[in-house]
């Protein structure tokens, strides 16, 4: 932040009567995020959504996730999408083919706000059909608040970080979740791998679903096939005797993948 922005920030805090401890909390993000994002956190505090925001759970090219608490002392995951990254330019195809977001603007800020809303909508859809994923709470511009997967400030590990005792069962669970997401949720994760699955209470939990697409997206079949390939590759490396990519695709969709679907590269 510039000195000018910091002055504005302090004046707004005084005006809105933010407590000293809340000002300290905001220092966690001041060095990373812009003035507007900081003020969104202030508003979420004032509106009774966030009581406290603390340490960074994970960092990524598109967003950082912070641990926080709500006013019922429930643990929260606060995902703050970066507004200065070029990574989002690679993601337009996930939105352009989604009928839920027709007419979105391609400006950086507009797209990032759309991207955040898309994750909220996808999480709601997953929750509705009982797919294990963080329960969404609210999104405002580039800030998404959702359930924290973990306990006592300890985040659940990524699947890639876990030494699985029952790898075959976990593999079956993931394939079943993909099947139910497709058949019941009419949705495809579209970036599924060991990096976007948490392992909590002996169960896989899908995360990072902004890019997830409906079945009528023009690239939906290719995204699904890529997800299957990623999952099979990982579990094969863990000693699991997996079905072939084509077999899993047929199990999920009821049809075999076309040569075109198998040949598309992203």
PDB file of C-alpha atoms in Angstrom, residues 34-200:
ATOM      1  CA  UNK A  34      -4.876  -3.789  -2.063  1.00  0.00           C
ATOM      2  CA  UNK A  35      -6.876  -1.205  -0.156  1.00  0.00           C
ATOM      3  CA  UNK A  36     -10.212  -2.317  -1.583  1.00  0.00           C
ATOM      4  CA  UNK A  37      -9.687  -5.930  -0.523  1.00  0.00           C
ATOM      5  CA  UNK A  38      -8.729  -4.813   2.975  1.00  0.00           C
ATOM      6  CA  UNK A  39     -11.963  -2.847   3.221  1.00  0.00           C
ATOM      7  CA  UNK A  40     -13.971  -5.884   2.125  1.00  0.00           C
ATOM      8  CA  UNK A  41     -12.560  -7.730   5.127  1.00  0.00           C
ATOM      9  CA  UNK A  42     -13.593  -4.795   7.330  1.00  0.00           C
ATOM     10  CA  UNK A  43     -17.152  -4.959   5.982  1.00  0.00           C
ATOM     11  CA  UNK A  44     -17.345  -8.714   6.562  1.00  0.00           C
ATOM     12  CA  UNK A  45     -16.247  -8.100  10.148  1.00  0.00           C
ATOM     13  CA  UNK A  46     -18.852  -5.367  10.610  1.00  0.00           C
ATOM     14  CA  UNK A  47     -21.559  -7.582   9.094  1.00  0.00           C
ATOM     15  CA  UNK A  48     -20.910 -10.388  11.561  1.00  0.00           C
ATOM     16  CA  UNK A  49     -19.380 -12.856   9.107  1.00  0.00           C
ATOM     17  CA  UNK A  50     -15.731 -12.744  10.176  1.00  0.00           C
ATOM     18  CA  UNK A  51     -14.639 -12.215  13.769  1.00  0.00           C
ATOM     19  CA  UNK A  52     -10.938 -12.719  13.216  1.00  0.00           C
ATOM     20  CA  UNK A  53      -8.527 -13.506  10.392  1.00  0.00           C
ATOM     21  CA  UNK A  54      -5.181 -15.085  11.120  1.00  0.00           C
ATOM     22  CA  UNK A  55      -2.514 -17.162   9.463  1.00  0.00           C
ATOM     23  CA  UNK A  56      -2.194 -18.080   5.804  1.00  0.00           C
ATOM     24  CA  UNK A  57      -3.279 -21.670   5.177  1.00  0.00           C
ATOM     25  CA  UNK A  58      -2.107 -21.844   1.575  1.00  0.00           C
ATOM     26  CA  UNK A  59      -0.724 -19.616  -1.143  1.00  0.00           C
ATOM     27  CA  UNK A  60      -1.319 -19.934  -4.853  1.00  0.00           C
ATOM     28  CA  UNK A  61      -0.895 -18.078  -8.113  1.00  0.00           C
ATOM     29  CA  UNK A  62      -4.553 -17.049  -8.119  1.00  0.00           C
ATOM     30  CA  UNK A  63      -5.429 -16.744  -4.439  1.00  0.00           C
ATOM     31  CA  UNK A  64      -4.364 -17.092  -0.834  1.00  0.00           C
ATOM     32  CA  UNK A  65      -6.454 -18.880   1.786  1.00  0.00           C
ATOM     33  CA  UNK A  66      -6.468 -17.631   5.379  1.00  0.00           C
ATOM     34  CA  UNK A  67      -7.715 -19.196   8.585  1.00  0.00           C
ATOM     35  CA  UNK A  68     -10.328 -17.225  10.475  1.00  0.00           C
ATOM     36  CA  UNK A  69     -13.139 -17.403  12.994  1.00  0.00           C
ATOM     37  CA  UNK A  70     -16.787 -16.471  12.790  1.00  0.00           C
ATOM     38  CA  UNK A  71     -18.813 -14.929  15.598  1.00  0.00           C
ATOM     39  CA  UNK A  72     -19.920 -18.369  16.822  1.00  0.00           C
ATOM     40  CA  UNK A  73     -16.227 -19.301  17.056  1.00  0.00           C
ATOM     41  CA  UNK A  74     -16.593 -21.547  14.020  1.00  0.00           C
ATOM     42  CA  UNK A  75     -13.414 -21.944  11.997  1.00  0.00           C
ATOM     43  CA  UNK A  76     -13.476 -20.329   8.566  1.00  0.00           C
ATOM     44  CA  UNK A  77     -11.431 -20.477   5.390  1.00  0.00           C
ATOM     45  CA  UNK A  78     -11.152 -17.023   3.812  1.00  0.00           C
ATOM     46  CA  UNK A  79     -10.068 -17.194   0.186  1.00  0.00           C
ATOM     47  CA  UNK A  80      -8.784 -13.925  -1.248  1.00  0.00           C
ATOM     48  CA  UNK A  81      -8.297 -13.901  -5.003  1.00  0.00           C
ATOM     49  CA  UNK A  82      -5.413 -11.815  -6.250  1.00  0.00           C
ATOM     50  CA  UNK A  83      -6.393  -8.810  -8.336  1.00  0.00           C
ATOM     51  CA  UNK A  84      -2.956  -8.295  -9.878  1.00  0.00           C
ATOM     52  CA  UNK A  85      -2.175 -11.699 -11.364  1.00  0.00           C
ATOM     53  CA  UNK A  86      -1.971 -12.637 -15.024  1.00  0.00           C
ATOM     54  CA  UNK A  87      -3.007 -16.216 -14.236  1.00  0.00           C
ATOM     55  CA  UNK A  88      -6.682 -15.423 -14.730  1.00  0.00           C
ATOM     56  CA  UNK A  89      -6.192 -14.806 -18.443  1.00  0.00           C
ATOM     57  CA  UNK A  90      -5.682 -18.558 -18.796  1.00  0.00           C
ATOM     58  CA  UNK A  91      -9.070 -19.217 -17.211  1.00  0.00           C
ATOM     59  CA  UNK A  92     -11.421 -17.402 -19.562  1.00  0.00           C
ATOM     60  CA  UNK A  93     -12.396 -20.613 -21.333  1.00  0.00           C
ATOM     61  CA  UNK A  94     -13.878 -21.996 -18.104  1.00  0.00           C
ATOM     62  CA  UNK A  95     -16.253 -19.027 -17.862  1.00  0.00           C
ATOM     63  CA  UNK A  96     -16.988 -18.289 -21.528  1.00  0.00           C
ATOM     64  CA  UNK A  97     -18.646 -21.670 -22.019  1.00  0.00           C
ATOM     65  CA  UNK A  98     -20.698 -21.467 -18.807  1.00  0.00           C
ATOM     66  CA  UNK A  99     -24.308 -20.339 -19.423  1.00  0.00           C
ATOM     67  CA  UNK A 100     -24.546 -19.142 -15.803  1.00  0.00           C
ATOM     68  CA  UNK A 101     -22.158 -16.299 -16.582  1.00  0.00           C
ATOM     69  CA  UNK A 102     -23.244 -15.037 -19.981  1.00  0.00           C
ATOM     70  CA  UNK A 103     -22.305 -11.440 -20.628  1.00  0.00           C
ATOM     71  CA  UNK A 104     -19.534 -11.198 -18.073  1.00  0.00           C
ATOM     72  CA  UNK A 105     -16.992  -8.451 -18.678  1.00  0.00           C
ATOM     73  CA  UNK A 106     -13.431  -9.373 -19.596  1.00  0.00           C
ATOM     74  CA  UNK A 107     -11.824  -6.645 -17.514  1.00  0.00           C
ATOM     75  CA  UNK A 108      -9.448  -8.025 -14.898  1.00  0.00           C
ATOM     76  CA  UNK A 109     -11.460  -7.002 -11.844  1.00  0.00           C
ATOM     77  CA  UNK A 110     -14.794  -8.041 -13.358  1.00  0.00           C
ATOM     78  CA  UNK A 111     -13.411 -11.408 -14.331  1.00  0.00           C
ATOM     79  CA  UNK A 112     -11.910 -12.068 -10.899  1.00  0.00           C
ATOM     80  CA  UNK A 113     -15.205 -11.192  -9.206  1.00  0.00           C
ATOM     81  CA  UNK A 114     -16.962 -13.568 -11.611  1.00  0.00           C
ATOM     82  CA  UNK A 115     -14.363 -16.245 -10.866  1.00  0.00           C
ATOM     83  CA  UNK A 116     -15.033 -15.935  -7.129  1.00  0.00           C
ATOM     84  CA  UNK A 117     -18.820 -16.106  -7.653  1.00  0.00           C
ATOM     85  CA  UNK A 118     -18.333 -19.150  -9.840  1.00  0.00           C
ATOM     86  CA  UNK A 119     -16.560 -20.963  -7.024  1.00  0.00           C
ATOM     87  CA  UNK A 120     -19.393 -20.132  -4.628  1.00  0.00           C
ATOM     88  CA  UNK A 121     -22.012 -21.413  -7.071  1.00  0.00           C
ATOM     89  CA  UNK A 122     -20.061 -24.604  -7.720  1.00  0.00           C
ATOM     90  CA  UNK A 123     -19.603 -25.252  -3.999  1.00  0.00           C
ATOM     91  CA  UNK A 124     -23.337 -24.776  -3.447  1.00  0.00           C
ATOM     92  CA  UNK A 125     -24.097 -27.230  -6.223  1.00  0.00           C
ATOM     93  CA  UNK A 126     -21.688 -29.758  -4.725  1.00  0.00           C
ATOM     94  CA  UNK A 127     -23.174 -29.319  -1.259  1.00  0.00           C
ATOM     95  CA  UNK A 128     -26.663 -29.888  -2.643  1.00  0.00           C
ATOM     96  CA  UNK A 129     -25.712 -33.344  -3.953  1.00  0.00           C
ATOM     97  CA  UNK A 130     -23.604 -34.291  -0.909  1.00  0.00           C
ATOM     98  CA  UNK A 131     -20.172 -34.093  -2.498  1.00  0.00           C
ATOM     99  CA  UNK A 132     -17.528 -33.572   0.194  1.00  0.00           C
ATOM    100  CA  UNK A 133     -16.265 -30.006  -0.288  1.00  0.00           C
ATOM    101  CA  UNK A 134     -16.060 -26.849   1.849  1.00  0.00           C
ATOM    102  CA  UNK A 135     -19.499 -25.490   2.684  1.00  0.00           C
ATOM    103  CA  UNK A 136     -19.784 -21.992   1.134  1.00  0.00           C
ATOM    104  CA  UNK A 137     -20.895 -19.031   3.249  1.00  0.00           C
ATOM    105  CA  UNK A 138     -20.616 -15.793   1.269  1.00  0.00           C
ATOM    106  CA  UNK A 139     -18.693 -14.144  -1.540  1.00  0.00           C
ATOM    107  CA  UNK A 140     -18.133 -10.427  -1.924  1.00  0.00           C
ATOM    108  CA  UNK A 141     -16.106  -9.329  -4.929  1.00  0.00           C
ATOM    109  CA  UNK A 142     -12.752 -11.157  -4.607  1.00  0.00           C
ATOM    110  CA  UNK A 143     -13.266 -12.540  -1.085  1.00  0.00           C
ATOM    111  CA  UNK A 144     -14.889 -15.950  -0.538  1.00  0.00           C
ATOM    112  CA  UNK A 145     -15.717 -17.180   2.965  1.00  0.00           C
ATOM    113  CA  UNK A 146     -16.312 -20.891   3.453  1.00  0.00           C
ATOM    114  CA  UNK A 147     -15.982 -23.768   5.882  1.00  0.00           C
ATOM    115  CA  UNK A 148     -12.491 -24.545   7.149  1.00  0.00           C
ATOM    116  CA  UNK A 149     -11.557 -28.159   6.476  1.00  0.00           C
ATOM    117  CA  UNK A 150      -9.555 -29.100   9.542  1.00  0.00           C
ATOM    118  CA  UNK A 151      -9.705 -28.618  13.301  1.00  0.00           C
ATOM    119  CA  UNK A 152      -8.113 -26.403  15.946  1.00  0.00           C
ATOM    120  CA  UNK A 153      -6.311 -24.286  13.336  1.00  0.00           C
ATOM    121  CA  UNK A 154      -4.753 -27.369  11.735  1.00  0.00           C
ATOM    122  CA  UNK A 155      -5.726 -27.601   8.085  1.00  0.00           C
ATOM    123  CA  UNK A 156      -6.421 -30.969   6.517  1.00  0.00           C
ATOM    124  CA  UNK A 157      -3.495 -32.120   4.357  1.00  0.00           C
ATOM    125  CA  UNK A 158      -3.566 -32.374   0.594  1.00  0.00           C
ATOM    126  CA  UNK A 159      -3.986 -35.878  -0.757  1.00  0.00           C
ATOM    127  CA  UNK A 160      -0.451 -35.710  -2.157  1.00  0.00           C
ATOM    128  CA  UNK A 161       0.896 -35.171   1.378  1.00  0.00           C
ATOM    129  CA  UNK A 162      -0.760 -38.251   2.881  1.00  0.00           C
ATOM    130  CA  UNK A 163       0.629 -41.753   3.107  1.00  0.00           C
ATOM    131  CA  UNK A 164      -2.570 -43.647   2.397  1.00  0.00           C
ATOM    132  CA  UNK A 165      -3.202 -46.793   4.431  1.00  0.00           C
ATOM    133  CA  UNK A 166      -6.166 -47.754   2.271  1.00  0.00           C
ATOM    134  CA  UNK A 167      -5.272 -46.340  -1.131  1.00  0.00           C
ATOM    135  CA  UNK A 168      -7.672 -48.652  -2.982  1.00  0.00           C
ATOM    136  CA  UNK A 169     -10.620 -47.432  -0.911  1.00  0.00           C
ATOM    137  CA  UNK A 170      -9.646 -43.780  -1.359  1.00  0.00           C
ATOM    138  CA  UNK A 171      -9.348 -44.327  -5.110  1.00  0.00           C
ATOM    139  CA  UNK A 172     -12.852 -45.829  -5.177  1.00  0.00           C
ATOM    140  CA  UNK A 173     -14.158 -42.926  -3.094  1.00  0.00           C
ATOM    141  CA  UNK A 174     -12.718 -40.331  -5.490  1.00  0.00           C
ATOM    142  CA  UNK A 175     -14.129 -42.087  -8.553  1.00  0.00           C
ATOM    143  CA  UNK A 176     -17.508 -42.344  -6.826  1.00  0.00           C
ATOM    144  CA  UNK A 177     -17.437 -38.615  -6.053  1.00  0.00           C
ATOM    145  CA  UNK A 178     -16.632 -37.857  -9.692  1.00  0.00           C
ATOM    146  CA  UNK A 179     -19.514 -40.107 -10.764  1.00  0.00           C
ATOM    147  CA  UNK A 180     -22.031 -38.476  -8.408  1.00  0.00           C
ATOM    148  CA  UNK A 181     -20.798 -34.988  -9.246  1.00  0.00           C
ATOM    149  CA  UNK A 182     -21.407 -35.755 -12.926  1.00  0.00           C
ATOM    150  CA  UNK A 183     -24.703 -37.635 -12.609  1.00  0.00           C
ATOM    151  CA  UNK A 184     -26.343 -35.749  -9.734  1.00  0.00           C
ATOM    152  CA  UNK A 185     -24.595 -32.382  -9.798  1.00  0.00           C
ATOM    153  CA  UNK A 186     -24.235 -32.175 -13.602  1.00  0.00           C
ATOM    154  CA  UNK A 187     -20.784 -30.766 -12.925  1.00  0.00           C
ATOM    155  CA  UNK A 188     -17.157 -31.625 -13.721  1.00  0.00           C
ATOM    156  CA  UNK A 189     -14.324 -30.505 -11.456  1.00  0.00           C
ATOM    157  CA  UNK A 190     -12.080 -29.716 -14.469  1.00  0.00           C
ATOM    158  CA  UNK A 191      -8.813 -29.481 -12.520  1.00  0.00           C
ATOM    159  CA  UNK A 192      -8.872 -32.571 -10.343  1.00  0.00           C
ATOM    160  CA  UNK A 193      -5.624 -34.024  -9.048  1.00  0.00           C
ATOM    161  CA  UNK A 194      -3.879 -34.880  -5.789  1.00  0.00           C
ATOM    162  CA  UNK A 195      -3.229 -31.137  -5.426  1.00  0.00           C
ATOM    163  CA  UNK A 196      -6.942 -30.218  -5.318  1.00  0.00           C
ATOM    164  CA  UNK A 197      -8.160 -32.892  -2.928  1.00  0.00           C
ATOM    165  CA  UNK A 198      -7.850 -32.671   0.846  1.00  0.00           C
ATOM    166  CA  UNK A 199      -7.832 -35.758   3.063  1.00  0.00           C
ATOM    167  CA  UNK A 200      -9.880 -35.268   6.220  1.00  0.00           C
TER     168      UNK A 200
END
